[in-house]
Amino acid sequence: MVRTSKDSTSTKPPTKTRALTPRLSTKPRIALLLNGNARRVTNHLVDKIAEYIPREDIYYSQTLEEAQSFCQQIYHHRYDIVFTGGGDGTLQHFISEFESNQALSSHPLPLPIIGVLRLGTGNAVASMLSAT
């Protein structure tokens, strides 16, 4: 129901880099937050995505209140990766709601890896990231 690395064998010395996202050692838990008001979000799209992501991990919001509730659920389910499907507003809203949940928690969760799907009208972030 849709809700309405392996060890390197290189001989080069390791480079010092700051990890921006956690390394996943097991199969990642993936969620998809879809803005039902985005121009490219359709029932057909949801059905196609459900071939790859379990329907219970697809959050399909029609209102701002639903989106807020879904962001809270996504936070508490501790997904490793979250894709947002909509425009820049959908991405911004998810990050803002996630940070609000972090602020309310005595043990805040790290921000998951975030993917951006170009499905809205304003897609500046997706364009900047060369997302198709």
N, CA, C and O atoms as CSV, one atom per row, in Angstrom:
chain,resi,resn,atom,element,x,y,z
A,1,MET,N,N,0.837,-1.179,0.000
A,1,MET,CA,C,0.000,0.000,0.000
A,1,MET,C,C,0.881,1.241,0.000
A,1,MET,O,O,1.778,1.374,0.833
A,2,VAL,N,N,0.629,2.131,-0.917
A,2,VAL,CA,C,1.350,3.394,-0.952
A,2,VAL,C,C,0.713,4.297,0.086
A,2,VAL,O,O,-0.512,4.425,0.105
A,3,ARG,N,N,1.445,4.889,0.896
A,3,ARG,CA,C,0.934,5.821,1.891
A,3,ARG,C,C,0.637,7.096,1.161
A,3,ARG,O,O,1.499,7.817,0.659
A,4,THR,N,N,-1.301,7.421,1.135
A,4,THR,CA,C,-1.809,8.671,0.555
A,4,THR,C,C,-1.140,9.625,1.283
A,4,THR,O,O,-1.330,10.820,1.057
A,5,SER,N,N,31.785,-1.597,0.857
A,5,SER,CA,C,32.765,-1.522,-0.146
A,5,SER,C,C,33.820,-2.441,0.244
A,5,SER,O,O,34.413,-2.534,1.319
A,6,LYS,N,N,33.911,-2.945,-0.576
A,6,LYS,CA,C,34.901,-3.977,-0.271
A,6,LYS,C,C,36.262,-3.346,-0.031
A,6,LYS,O,O,36.502,-2.199,-0.407
A,7,ASP,N,N,37.198,-4.148,0.632
A,7,ASP,CA,C,38.552,-3.627,0.892
A,7,ASP,C,C,39.253,-3.370,-0.424
A,7,ASP,O,O,39.063,-4.103,-1.394
A,8,SER,N,N,40.049,-2.349,-0.454
A,8,SER,CA,C,40.796,-1.988,-1.653
A,8,SER,C,C,42.100,-2.777,-1.701
A,8,SER,O,O,42.730,-3.005,-0.669
A,9,THR,N,N,42.500,-3.189,-2.892
A,9,THR,CA,C,43.770,-3.895,-3.053
A,9,THR,C,C,44.824,-2.954,-3.621
A,9,THR,O,O,45.901,-3.394,-4.025
A,10,SER,N,N,44.520,-1.678,-3.653
A,10,SER,CA,C,45.442,-0.695,-4.190
A,10,SER,C,C,46.646,-0.533,-3.270
A,10,SER,O,O,46.537,-0.681,-2.052
A,11,THR,N,N,47.792,-0.229,-3.868
A,11,THR,CA,C,48.996,0.001,-3.072
A,11,THR,C,C,49.187,1.480,-2.773
A,11,THR,O,O,50.143,1.854,-2.094
A,12,LYS,N,N,48.291,2.324,-3.269
A,12,LYS,CA,C,48.375,3.747,-3.000
A,12,LYS,C,C,48.012,4.009,-1.548
A,12,LYS,O,O,47.137,3.341,-0.996
A,13,PRO,N,N,48.677,4.978,-0.922
A,13,PRO,CA,C,48.303,5.317,0.450
A,13,PRO,C,C,46.914,5.942,0.465
A,13,PRO,O,O,46.538,6.633,-0.482
A,14,PRO,N,N,46.147,5.708,1.528
A,14,PRO,CA,C,44.804,6.267,1.572
A,14,PRO,C,C,44.849,7.788,1.617
A,14,PRO,O,O,45.728,8.375,2.247
A,15,THR,N,N,43.911,8.407,0.954
A,15,THR,CA,C,43.823,9.861,0.986
A,15,THR,C,C,42.905,10.262,2.123
A,15,THR,O,O,41.985,9.527,2.484
A,16,LYS,N,N,43.159,11.416,2.677
A,16,LYS,CA,C,42.319,11.903,3.768
A,16,LYS,C,C,41.170,12.687,3.171
A,16,LYS,O,O,41.371,13.732,2.552
A,17,THR,N,N,39.966,12.178,3.360
A,17,THR,CA,C,38.774,12.877,2.917
A,17,THR,C,C,37.754,12.835,4.041
A,17,THR,O,O,37.751,11.926,4.870
A,18,ARG,N,N,36.918,13.805,4.048
A,18,ARG,CA,C,35.856,13.861,5.051
A,18,ARG,C,C,34.634,13.165,4.484
A,18,ARG,O,O,34.165,13.502,3.396
A,19,ALA,N,N,34.127,12.207,5.213
A,19,ALA,CA,C,32.934,11.490,4.766
A,19,ALA,C,C,31.726,12.393,4.921
A,19,ALA,O,O,31.425,12.858,6.021
A,20,LEU,N,N,31.035,12.641,3.821
A,20,LEU,CA,C,29.837,13.469,3.872
A,20,LEU,C,C,28.604,12.645,4.182
A,20,LEU,O,O,27.615,13.165,4.696
A,21,THR,N,N,28.662,11.367,3.871
A,21,THR,CA,C,27.538,10.482,4.127
A,21,THR,C,C,28.058,9.205,4.757
A,21,THR,O,O,29.223,8.852,4.573
A,22,PRO,N,N,27.204,8.507,5.500
A,22,PRO,CA,C,27.666,7.272,6.123
A,22,PRO,C,C,27.924,6.191,5.087
A,22,PRO,O,O,27.281,6.167,4.037
A,23,ARG,N,N,28.856,5.300,5.376
A,23,ARG,CA,C,29.099,4.141,4.522
A,23,ARG,C,C,28.097,3.073,4.879
A,23,ARG,O,O,27.854,2.818,6.059
A,24,LEU,N,N,27.525,2.457,3.902
A,24,LEU,CA,C,26.514,1.439,4.132
A,24,LEU,C,C,27.149,0.064,4.065
A,24,LEU,O,O,27.748,-0.302,3.054
A,25,SER,N,N,27.017,-0.699,5.142
A,25,SER,CA,C,27.618,-2.025,5.163
A,25,SER,C,C,26.586,-3.116,4.886
A,25,SER,O,O,26.949,-4.270,4.658
A,26,THR,N,N,25.326,-2.764,4.906
A,26,THR,CA,C,24.257,-3.708,4.616
A,26,THR,C,C,23.365,-3.119,3.532
A,26,THR,O,O,23.578,-1.992,3.085
A,27,LYS,N,N,22.379,-3.880,3.118
A,27,LYS,CA,C,21.447,-3.389,2.109
A,27,LYS,C,C,20.732,-2.150,2.667
A,27,LYS,O,O,20.107,-2.224,3.725
A,28,PRO,N,N,20.820,-1.027,1.970
A,28,PRO,CA,C,20.233,0.203,2.506
A,28,PRO,C,C,18.715,0.182,2.492
A,28,PRO,O,O,18.091,-0.434,1.628
A,29,ARG,N,N,18.139,0.863,3.456
A,29,ARG,CA,C,16.689,1.064,3.502
A,29,ARG,C,C,16.406,2.354,2.744
A,29,ARG,O,O,16.951,3.408,3.071
A,30,ILE,N,N,15.564,2.265,1.746
A,30,ILE,CA,C,15.297,3.397,0.857
A,30,ILE,C,C,13.843,3.824,0.979
A,30,ILE,O,O,12.929,2.999,0.951
A,31,ALA,N,N,13.650,5.134,1.114
A,31,ALA,CA,C,12.306,5.710,1.107
A,31,ALA,C,C,12.198,6.694,-0.047
A,31,ALA,O,O,13.194,7.245,-0.515
A,32,LEU,N,N,10.980,6.898,-0.489
A,32,LEU,CA,C,10.702,7.871,-1.533
A,32,LEU,C,C,9.577,8.770,-1.052
A,32,LEU,O,O,8.483,8.299,-0.744
A,33,LEU,N,N,9.851,10.066,-0.989
A,33,LEU,CA,C,8.845,11.065,-0.628
A,33,LEU,C,C,8.414,11.768,-1.903
A,33,LEU,O,O,9.195,12.498,-2.515
A,34,LEU,N,N,7.169,11.546,-2.301
A,34,LEU,CA,C,6.641,12.136,-3.525
A,34,LEU,C,C,5.653,13.239,-3.213
A,34,LEU,O,O,4.794,13.093,-2.344
A,35,ASN,N,N,5.779,14.337,-3.924
A,35,ASN,CA,C,4.828,15.426,-3.830
A,35,ASN,C,C,3.753,15.176,-4.881
A,35,ASN,O,O,3.998,15.327,-6.077
A,36,GLY,N,N,2.567,14.794,-4.430
A,36,GLY,CA,C,1.476,14.483,-5.349
A,36,GLY,C,C,1.023,15.667,-6.179
A,36,GLY,O,O,0.299,15.485,-7.158
A,37,ASN,N,N,1.430,16.874,-5.817
A,37,ASN,CA,C,1.065,18.068,-6.575
A,37,ASN,C,C,2.107,18.436,-7.620
A,37,ASN,O,O,1.894,19.365,-8.399
A,38,ALA,N,N,3.225,17.730,-7.651
A,38,ALA,CA,C,4.267,17.997,-8.649
A,38,ALA,C,C,3.763,17.563,-10.027
A,38,ALA,O,O,3.029,16.582,-10.153
A,39,ARG,N,N,4.164,18.296,-11.038
A,39,ARG,CA,C,3.575,18.071,-12.364
A,39,ARG,C,C,3.841,16.689,-12.952
A,39,ARG,O,O,3.018,16.189,-13.719
A,40,ARG,N,N,4.955,16.064,-12.618
A,40,ARG,CA,C,5.273,14.758,-13.217
A,40,ARG,C,C,4.947,13.570,-12.315
A,40,ARG,O,O,5.217,12.428,-12.686
A,41,VAL,N,N,4.384,13.814,-11.160
A,41,VAL,CA,C,4.044,12.712,-10.254
A,41,VAL,C,C,2.652,12.201,-10.618
A,41,VAL,O,O,1.658,12.917,-10.497
A,42,THR,N,N,2.606,10.942,-11.070
A,42,THR,CA,C,1.355,10.320,-11.492
A,42,THR,C,C,1.230,8.941,-10.857
A,42,THR,O,O,2.202,8.392,-10.339
A,43,ASN,N,N,0.030,8.397,-10.903
A,43,ASN,CA,C,-0.168,7.029,-10.399
A,43,ASN,C,C,0.669,6.030,-11.189
A,43,ASN,O,O,1.182,5.064,-10.626
A,44,HIS,N,N,0.806,6.260,-12.489
A,44,HIS,CA,C,1.624,5.375,-13.326
A,44,HIS,C,C,3.085,5.400,-12.862
A,44,HIS,O,O,3.738,4.359,-12.799
A,45,LEU,N,N,3.591,6.592,-12.538
A,45,LEU,CA,C,4.958,6.716,-12.041
A,45,LEU,C,C,5.123,5.945,-10.731
A,45,LEU,O,O,6.112,5.238,-10.539
A,46,VAL,N,N,4.153,6.085,-9.840
A,46,VAL,CA,C,4.209,5.369,-8.556
A,46,VAL,C,C,4.253,3.867,-8.804
A,46,VAL,O,O,5.031,3.161,-8.163
A,47,ASP,N,N,3.439,3.371,-9.714
A,47,ASP,CA,C,3.428,1.939,-10.037
A,47,ASP,C,C,4.782,1.478,-10.575
A,47,ASP,O,O,5.249,0.394,-10.226
A,48,LYS,N,N,5.418,2.294,-11.425
A,48,LYS,CA,C,6.734,1.930,-11.970
A,48,LYS,C,C,7.788,1.919,-10.863
A,48,LYS,O,O,8.622,1.015,-10.811
A,49,ILE,N,N,7.756,2.906,-9.990
A,49,ILE,CA,C,8.724,2.974,-8.888
A,49,ILE,C,C,8.534,1.799,-7.939
A,49,ILE,O,O,9.503,1.280,-7.385
A,50,ALA,N,N,7.291,1.383,-7.754
A,50,ALA,CA,C,6.982,0.266,-6.845
A,50,ALA,C,C,7.570,-1.055,-7.343
A,50,ALA,O,O,7.589,-2.035,-6.597
A,51,GLU,N,N,8.044,-1.102,-8.571
A,51,GLU,CA,C,8.736,-2.285,-9.071
A,51,GLU,C,C,10.129,-2.393,-8.447
A,51,GLU,O,O,10.733,-3.465,-8.468
A,52,TYR,N,N,10.641,-1.289,-7.890
A,52,TYR,CA,C,11.989,-1.238,-7.334
A,52,TYR,C,C,12.027,-0.943,-5.839
A,52,TYR,O,O,12.958,-1.358,-5.148
A,53,ILE,N,N,11.039,-0.240,-5.344
A,53,ILE,CA,C,10.958,0.124,-3.928
A,53,ILE,C,C,9.640,-0.409,-3.385
A,53,ILE,O,O,8.596,-0.193,-4.000
A,54,PRO,N,N,9.659,-1.102,-2.244
A,54,PRO,CA,C,8.393,-1.589,-1.681
A,54,PRO,C,C,7.398,-0.443,-1.477
A,54,PRO,O,O,7.781,0.655,-1.076
A,55,ARG,N,N,6.145,-0.704,-1.750
A,55,ARG,CA,C,5.107,0.328,-1.641
A,55,ARG,C,C,5.036,0.958,-0.256
A,55,ARG,O,O,4.716,2.140,-0.131
A,56,GLU,N,N,5.334,0.177,0.791
A,56,GLU,CA,C,5.274,0.746,2.144
A,56,GLU,C,C,6.384,1.762,2.392
A,56,GLU,O,O,6.363,2.460,3.406
A,57,ASP,N,N,7.352,1.855,1.481
A,57,ASP,CA,C,8.433,2.827,1.603
A,57,ASP,C,C,8.245,4.013,0.656
A,57,ASP,O,O,9.131,4.856,0.518
A,58,ILE,N,N,7.078,4.066,0.006
A,58,ILE,CA,C,6.741,5.183,-0.869
A,58,ILE,C,C,5.728,6.053,-0.136
A,58,ILE,O,O,4.640,5.602,0.223
A,59,TYR,N,N,6.105,7.297,0.077
A,59,TYR,CA,C,5.264,8.251,0.789
A,59,TYR,C,C,4.751,9.274,-0.218
A,59,TYR,O,O,5.517,10.096,-0.720
A,60,TYR,N,N,3.467,9.220,-0.508
A,60,TYR,CA,C,2.848,9.999,-1.576
A,60,TYR,C,C,1.929,11.039,-0.943
A,60,TYR,O,O,0.796,10.730,-0.574
A,61,SER,N,N,2.417,12.262,-0.821
A,61,SER,CA,C,1.644,13.291,-0.118
A,61,SER,C,C,0.836,14.146,-1.084
A,61,SER,O,O,1.284,14.472,-2.183
A,62,GLN,N,N,-0.365,14.499,-0.641
A,62,GLN,CA,C,-1.240,15.390,-1.403
A,62,GLN,C,C,-1.323,16.775,-0.766
A,62,GLN,O,O,-1.677,17.750,-1.429
A,63,THR,N,N,-0.991,16.855,0.537
A,63,THR,CA,C,-1.088,18.120,1.261
A,63,THR,C,C,0.200,18.367,2.044
A,63,THR,O,O,1.008,17.460,2.242
A,64,LEU,N,N,0.371,19.604,2.481
A,64,LEU,CA,C,1.528,19.957,3.295
A,64,LEU,C,C,1.502,19.191,4.615
A,64,LEU,O,O,2.546,18.772,5.114
A,65,GLU,N,N,0.315,19.009,5.177
A,65,GLU,CA,C,0.190,18.276,6.439
A,65,GLU,C,C,0.606,16.816,6.281
A,65,GLU,O,O,1.280,16.259,7.146
A,66,GLU,N,N,0.202,16.204,5.173
A,66,GLU,CA,C,0.632,14.825,4.899
A,66,GLU,C,C,2.142,14.753,4.747
A,66,GLU,O,O,2.784,13.841,5.269
A,67,ALA,N,N,2.707,15.717,4.032
A,67,ALA,CA,C,4.167,15.742,3.824
A,67,ALA,C,C,4.885,15.861,5.159
A,67,ALA,O,O,5.889,15.182,5.377
A,68,GLN,N,N,4.397,16.703,6.052
A,68,GLN,CA,C,5.016,16.852,7.375
A,68,GLN,C,C,4.942,15.543,8.152
A,68,GLN,O,O,5.924,15.126,8.767
A,69,SER,N,N,3.796,14.907,8.126
A,69,SER,CA,C,3.626,13.619,8.810
A,69,SER,C,C,4.547,12.561,8.219
A,69,SER,O,O,5.165,11.791,8.955
A,70,PHE,N,N,4.641,12.522,6.894
A,70,PHE,CA,C,5.503,11.543,6.243
A,70,PHE,C,C,6.974,11.800,6.559
A,70,PHE,O,O,7.736,10.853,6.751
A,71,CYS,N,N,7.382,13.066,6.614
A,71,CYS,CA,C,8.776,13.393,6.967
A,71,CYS,C,C,9.091,12.883,8.370
A,71,CYS,O,O,10.181,12.368,8.619
A,72,GLN,N,N,8.145,13.028,9.271
A,72,GLN,CA,C,8.336,12.534,10.633
A,72,GLN,C,C,8.446,11.007,10.632
A,72,GLN,O,O,9.303,10.451,11.319
A,73,GLN,N,N,7.596,10.330,9.876
A,73,GLN,CA,C,7.653,8.869,9.781
A,73,GLN,C,C,8.978,8.416,9.183
A,73,GLN,O,O,9.589,7.461,9.663
A,74,ILE,N,N,9.419,9.103,8.134
A,74,ILE,CA,C,10.697,8.760,7.491
A,74,ILE,C,C,11.829,8.904,8.504
A,74,ILE,O,O,12.718,8.055,8.570
A,75,TYR,N,N,11.799,9.965,9.283
A,75,TYR,CA,C,12.818,10.182,10.317
A,75,TYR,C,C,12.836,9.012,11.304
A,75,TYR,O,O,13.894,8.454,11.594
A,76,HIS,N,N,11.665,8.649,11.812
A,76,HIS,CA,C,11.594,7.611,12.841
A,76,HIS,C,C,11.842,6.196,12.309
A,76,HIS,O,O,12.195,5.299,13.075
A,77,HIS,N,N,11.660,5.995,11.002
A,77,HIS,CA,C,11.956,4.686,10.410
A,77,HIS,C,C,13.436,4.525,10.089
A,77,HIS,O,O,13.866,3.436,9.709
A,78,ARG,N,N,14.218,5.584,10.234
A,78,ARG,CA,C,15.676,5.534,10.070
A,78,ARG,C,C,16.140,5.021,8.699
A,78,ARG,O,O,16.980,4.125,8.612
A,79,TYR,N,N,15.593,5.587,7.664
A,79,TYR,CA,C,16.009,5.196,6.320
A,79,TYR,C,C,17.447,5.628,6.077
A,79,TYR,O,O,17.886,6.658,6.588
A,80,ASP,N,N,18.182,4.837,5.293
A,80,ASP,CA,C,19.560,5.161,4.925
A,80,ASP,C,C,19.607,6.152,3.766
A,80,ASP,O,O,20.483,7.014,3.695
A,81,ILE,N,N,18.640,6.005,2.859
A,81,ILE,CA,C,18.577,6.828,1.655
A,81,ILE,C,C,17.136,7.307,1.496
A,81,ILE,O,O,16.191,6.533,1.653
A,82,VAL,N,N,16.985,8.577,1.187
A,82,VAL,CA,C,15.662,9.127,0.916
A,82,VAL,C,C,15.713,9.888,-0.399
A,82,VAL,O,O,16.525,10.797,-0.570
A,83,PHE,N,N,14.850,9.513,-1.315
A,83,PHE,CA,C,14.684,10.245,-2.560
A,83,PHE,C,C,13.488,11.166,-2.401
A,83,PHE,O,O,12.453,10.767,-1.867
A,84,THR,N,N,13.633,12.403,-2.866
A,84,THR,CA,C,12.492,13.297,-2.894
A,84,THR,C,C,12.066,13.457,-4.338
A,84,THR,O,O,12.899,13.676,-5.218
A,85,GLY,N,N,10.787,13.348,-4.579
A,85,GLY,CA,C,10.241,13.473,-5.919
A,85,GLY,C,C,9.277,14.630,-5.973
A,85,GLY,O,O,8.169,14.564,-5.440
A,86,GLY,N,N,9.701,15.672,-6.611
A,86,GLY,CA,C,8.940,16.908,-6.727
A,86,GLY,C,C,9.922,17.950,-7.212
A,86,GLY,O,O,10.834,17.647,-7.980
A,87,GLY,N,N,9.739,19.147,-6.773
A,87,GLY,CA,C,10.672,20.209,-7.134
A,87,GLY,C,C,11.573,20.570,-5.969
A,87,GLY,O,O,11.732,19.806,-5.017
A,88,ASP,N,N,12.154,21.748,-6.069
A,88,ASP,CA,C,13.056,22.230,-5.022
A,88,ASP,C,C,12.345,22.358,-3.683
A,88,ASP,O,O,12.946,22.118,-2.635
A,89,GLY,N,N,11.085,22.730,-3.708
A,89,GLY,CA,C,10.318,22.875,-2.473
A,89,GLY,C,C,10.174,21.566,-1.727
A,89,GLY,O,O,10.225,21.552,-0.497
A,90,THR,N,N,9.994,20.467,-2.438
A,90,THR,CA,C,9.873,19.157,-1.809
A,90,THR,C,C,11.168,18.794,-1.099
A,90,THR,O,O,11.143,18.311,0.034
A,91,LEU,N,N,12.299,19.024,-1.757
A,91,LEU,CA,C,13.605,18.755,-1.162
A,91,LEU,C,C,13.819,19.635,0.066
A,91,LEU,O,O,14.203,19.142,1.127
A,92,GLN,N,N,13.572,20.934,-0.078
A,92,GLN,CA,C,13.768,21.878,1.021
A,92,GLN,C,C,12.874,21.521,2.204
A,92,GLN,O,O,13.313,21.567,3.353
A,93,HIS,N,N,11.635,21.171,1.927
A,93,HIS,CA,C,10.703,20.828,3.004
A,93,HIS,C,C,11.167,19.580,3.742
A,93,HIS,O,O,11.104,19.529,4.971
A,94,PHE,N,N,11.634,18.568,3.005
A,94,PHE,CA,C,12.105,17.343,3.662
A,94,PHE,C,C,13.279,17.653,4.582
A,94,PHE,O,O,13.288,17.224,5.736
A,95,ILE,N,N,14.263,18.388,4.089
A,95,ILE,CA,C,15.441,18.697,4.911
A,95,ILE,C,C,15.043,19.516,6.136
A,95,ILE,O,O,15.525,19.260,7.239
A,96,SER,N,N,14.182,20.481,5.950
A,96,SER,CA,C,13.726,21.313,7.059
A,96,SER,C,C,12.992,20.482,8.116
A,96,SER,O,O,13.245,20.639,9.310
A,97,GLU,N,N,12.097,19.612,7.690
A,97,GLU,CA,C,11.359,18.763,8.629
A,97,GLU,C,C,12.287,17.776,9.328
A,97,GLU,O,O,12.122,17.500,10.517
A,98,PHE,N,N,13.262,17.245,8.593
A,98,PHE,CA,C,14.223,16.313,9.195
A,98,PHE,C,C,15.006,17.028,10.291
A,98,PHE,O,O,15.194,16.489,11.381
A,99,GLU,N,N,15.461,18.246,9.992
A,99,GLU,CA,C,16.208,19.021,10.985
A,99,GLU,C,C,15.339,19.367,12.190
A,99,GLU,O,O,15.843,19.416,13.312
A,100,SER,N,N,14.062,19.605,11.985
A,100,SER,CA,C,13.149,19.856,13.103
A,100,SER,C,C,13.049,18.635,13.997
A,100,SER,O,O,13.028,18.762,15.221
A,101,ASN,N,N,12.986,17.458,13.401
A,101,ASN,CA,C,12.943,16.216,14.178
A,101,ASN,C,C,14.250,16.011,14.934
A,101,ASN,O,O,14.240,15.555,16.078
A,102,GLN,N,N,15.376,16.345,14.304
A,102,GLN,CA,C,16.664,16.244,14.985
A,102,GLN,C,C,16.693,17.152,16.211
A,102,GLN,O,O,17.170,16.747,17.271
A,103,ALA,N,N,16.192,18.363,16.074
A,103,ALA,CA,C,16.209,19.334,17.170
A,103,ALA,C,C,15.354,18.873,18.348
A,103,ALA,O,O,15.645,19.211,19.496
A,104,LEU,N,N,14.308,18.107,18.075
A,104,LEU,CA,C,13.416,17.627,19.137
A,104,LEU,C,C,13.920,16.357,19.812
A,104,LEU,O,O,13.390,15.958,20.849
A,105,SER,N,N,14.929,15.723,19.240
A,105,SER,CA,C,15.414,14.440,19.735
A,105,SER,C,C,16.604,14.617,20.674
A,105,SER,O,O,17.479,15.452,20.447
A,106,SER,N,N,16.612,13.803,21.738
A,106,SER,CA,C,17.772,13.822,22.633
A,106,SER,C,C,18.952,13.088,22.001
A,106,SER,O,O,20.099,13.305,22.393
A,107,HIS,N,N,18.679,12.222,21.027
A,107,HIS,CA,C,19.717,11.512,20.278
A,107,HIS,C,C,19.409,11.665,18.783
A,107,HIS,O,O,18.886,10.741,18.160
A,108,PRO,N,N,19.731,12.825,18.212
A,108,PRO,CA,C,19.369,13.077,16.820
A,108,PRO,C,C,20.023,12.111,15.841
A,108,PRO,O,O,21.182,11.726,15.996
A,109,LEU,N,N,19.259,11.736,14.847
A,109,LEU,CA,C,19.745,10.848,13.790
A,109,LEU,C,C,20.494,11.665,12.744
A,109,LEU,O,O,20.179,12.835,12.526
A,110,PRO,N,N,21.491,11.051,12.092
A,110,PRO,CA,C,22.186,11.769,11.012
A,110,PRO,C,C,21.274,11.899,9.793
A,110,PRO,O,O,20.397,11.067,9.562
A,111,LEU,N,N,21.495,12.933,9.039
A,111,LEU,CA,C,20.754,13.130,7.802
A,111,LEU,C,C,21.067,11.960,6.868
A,111,LEU,O,O,22.235,11.618,6.689
A,112,PRO,N,N,20.050,11.344,6.272
A,112,PRO,CA,C,20.334,10.230,5.356
A,112,PRO,C,C,20.935,10.736,4.049
A,112,PRO,O,O,20.965,11.940,3.790
A,113,ILE,N,N,21.404,9.814,3.242
A,113,ILE,CA,C,21.797,10.146,1.876
A,113,ILE,C,C,20.523,10.588,1.172
A,113,ILE,O,O,19.482,9.943,1.305
A,114,ILE,N,N,20.599,11.684,0.423
A,114,ILE,CA,C,19.402,12.227,-0.226
A,114,ILE,C,C,19.580,12.197,-1.735
A,114,ILE,O,O,20.601,12.635,-2.266
A,115,GLY,N,N,18.573,11.675,-2.411
A,115,GLY,CA,C,18.531,11.695,-3.868
A,115,GLY,C,C,17.428,12.626,-4.320
A,115,GLY,O,O,16.408,12.754,-3.644
A,116,VAL,N,N,17.617,13.272,-5.442
A,116,VAL,CA,C,16.650,14.237,-5.951
A,116,VAL,C,C,16.127,13.761,-7.301
A,116,VAL,O,O,16.904,13.528,-8.227
A,117,LEU,N,N,14.821,13.618,-7.409
A,117,LEU,CA,C,14.187,13.265,-8.674
A,117,LEU,C,C,13.556,14.521,-9.265
A,117,LEU,O,O,12.815,15.229,-8.583
A,118,ARG,N,N,13.846,14.792,-10.516
A,118,ARG,CA,C,13.347,15.993,-11.203
A,118,ARG,C,C,11.896,15.753,-11.638
A,118,ARG,O,O,11.629,15.272,-12.740
A,119,LEU,N,N,10.971,16.101,-10.740
A,119,LEU,CA,C,9.565,15.840,-11.037
A,119,LEU,C,C,8.669,17.063,-10.875
A,119,LEU,O,O,7.469,16.983,-11.141
A,120,GLY,N,N,9.222,18.180,-10.449
A,120,GLY,CA,C,8.406,19.361,-10.187
A,120,GLY,C,C,8.575,20.435,-11.238
A,120,GLY,O,O,9.119,20.207,-12.318
A,121,THR,N,N,8.085,21.626,-10.880
A,121,THR,CA,C,8.224,22.759,-11.797
A,121,THR,C,C,9.528,23.491,-11.562
A,121,THR,O,O,10.190,23.912,-12.511
A,122,GLY,N,N,9.902,23.644,-10.296
A,122,GLY,CA,C,11.180,24.272,-9.972
A,122,GLY,C,C,12.196,23.208,-9.650
A,122,GLY,O,O,12.110,22.571,-8.600
A,123,ASN,N,N,13.158,22.999,-10.529
A,123,ASN,CA,C,14.134,21.907,-10.364
A,123,ASN,C,C,15.558,22.420,-10.446
A,123,ASN,O,O,16.398,21.797,-11.094
A,124,ALA,N,N,15.849,23.544,-9.803
A,124,ALA,CA,C,17.192,24.132,-9.859
A,124,ALA,C,C,18.221,23.197,-9.246
A,124,ALA,O,O,19.317,23.038,-9.785
A,125,VAL,N,N,17.873,22.571,-8.113
A,125,VAL,CA,C,18.829,21.666,-7.450
A,125,VAL,C,C,19.119,20.465,-8.351
A,125,VAL,O,O,20.275,20.089,-8.543
A,126,ALA,N,N,18.072,19.875,-8.894
A,126,ALA,CA,C,18.259,18.724,-9.782
A,126,ALA,C,C,19.081,19.131,-11.005
A,126,ALA,O,O,19.925,18.358,-11.457
A,127,SER,N,N,18.858,20.299,-11.534
A,127,SER,CA,C,19.636,20.781,-12.682
A,127,SER,C,C,21.100,20.953,-12.307
A,127,SER,O,O,21.997,20.563,-13.055
A,128,MET,N,N,21.332,21.547,-11.128
A,128,MET,CA,C,22.689,21.761,-10.676
A,128,MET,C,C,23.437,20.431,-10.502
A,128,MET,O,O,24.640,20.348,-10.748
A,129,LEU,N,N,22.701,19.388,-10.071
A,129,LEU,CA,C,23.296,18.079,-9.861
A,129,LEU,C,C,23.286,17.230,-11.126
A,129,LEU,O,O,23.732,16.082,-11.101
A,130,SER,N,N,22.789,17.771,-12.222
A,130,SER,CA,C,22.665,17.068,-13.515
A,130,SER,C,C,21.786,15.829,-13.405
A,130,SER,O,O,22.026,14.826,-14.077
A,131,ALA,N,N,20.759,15.906,-12.549
A,131,ALA,CA,C,19.810,14.787,-12.423
A,131,ALA,C,C,18.880,14.795,-13.623
A,131,ALA,O,O,18.486,15.853,-14.114
A,132,THR,N,N,18.535,13.604,-14.088
A,132,THR,CA,C,17.611,13.504,-15.213
A,132,THR,C,C,16.324,12.861,-14.780
A,132,THR,O,O,15.416,12.688,-15.593
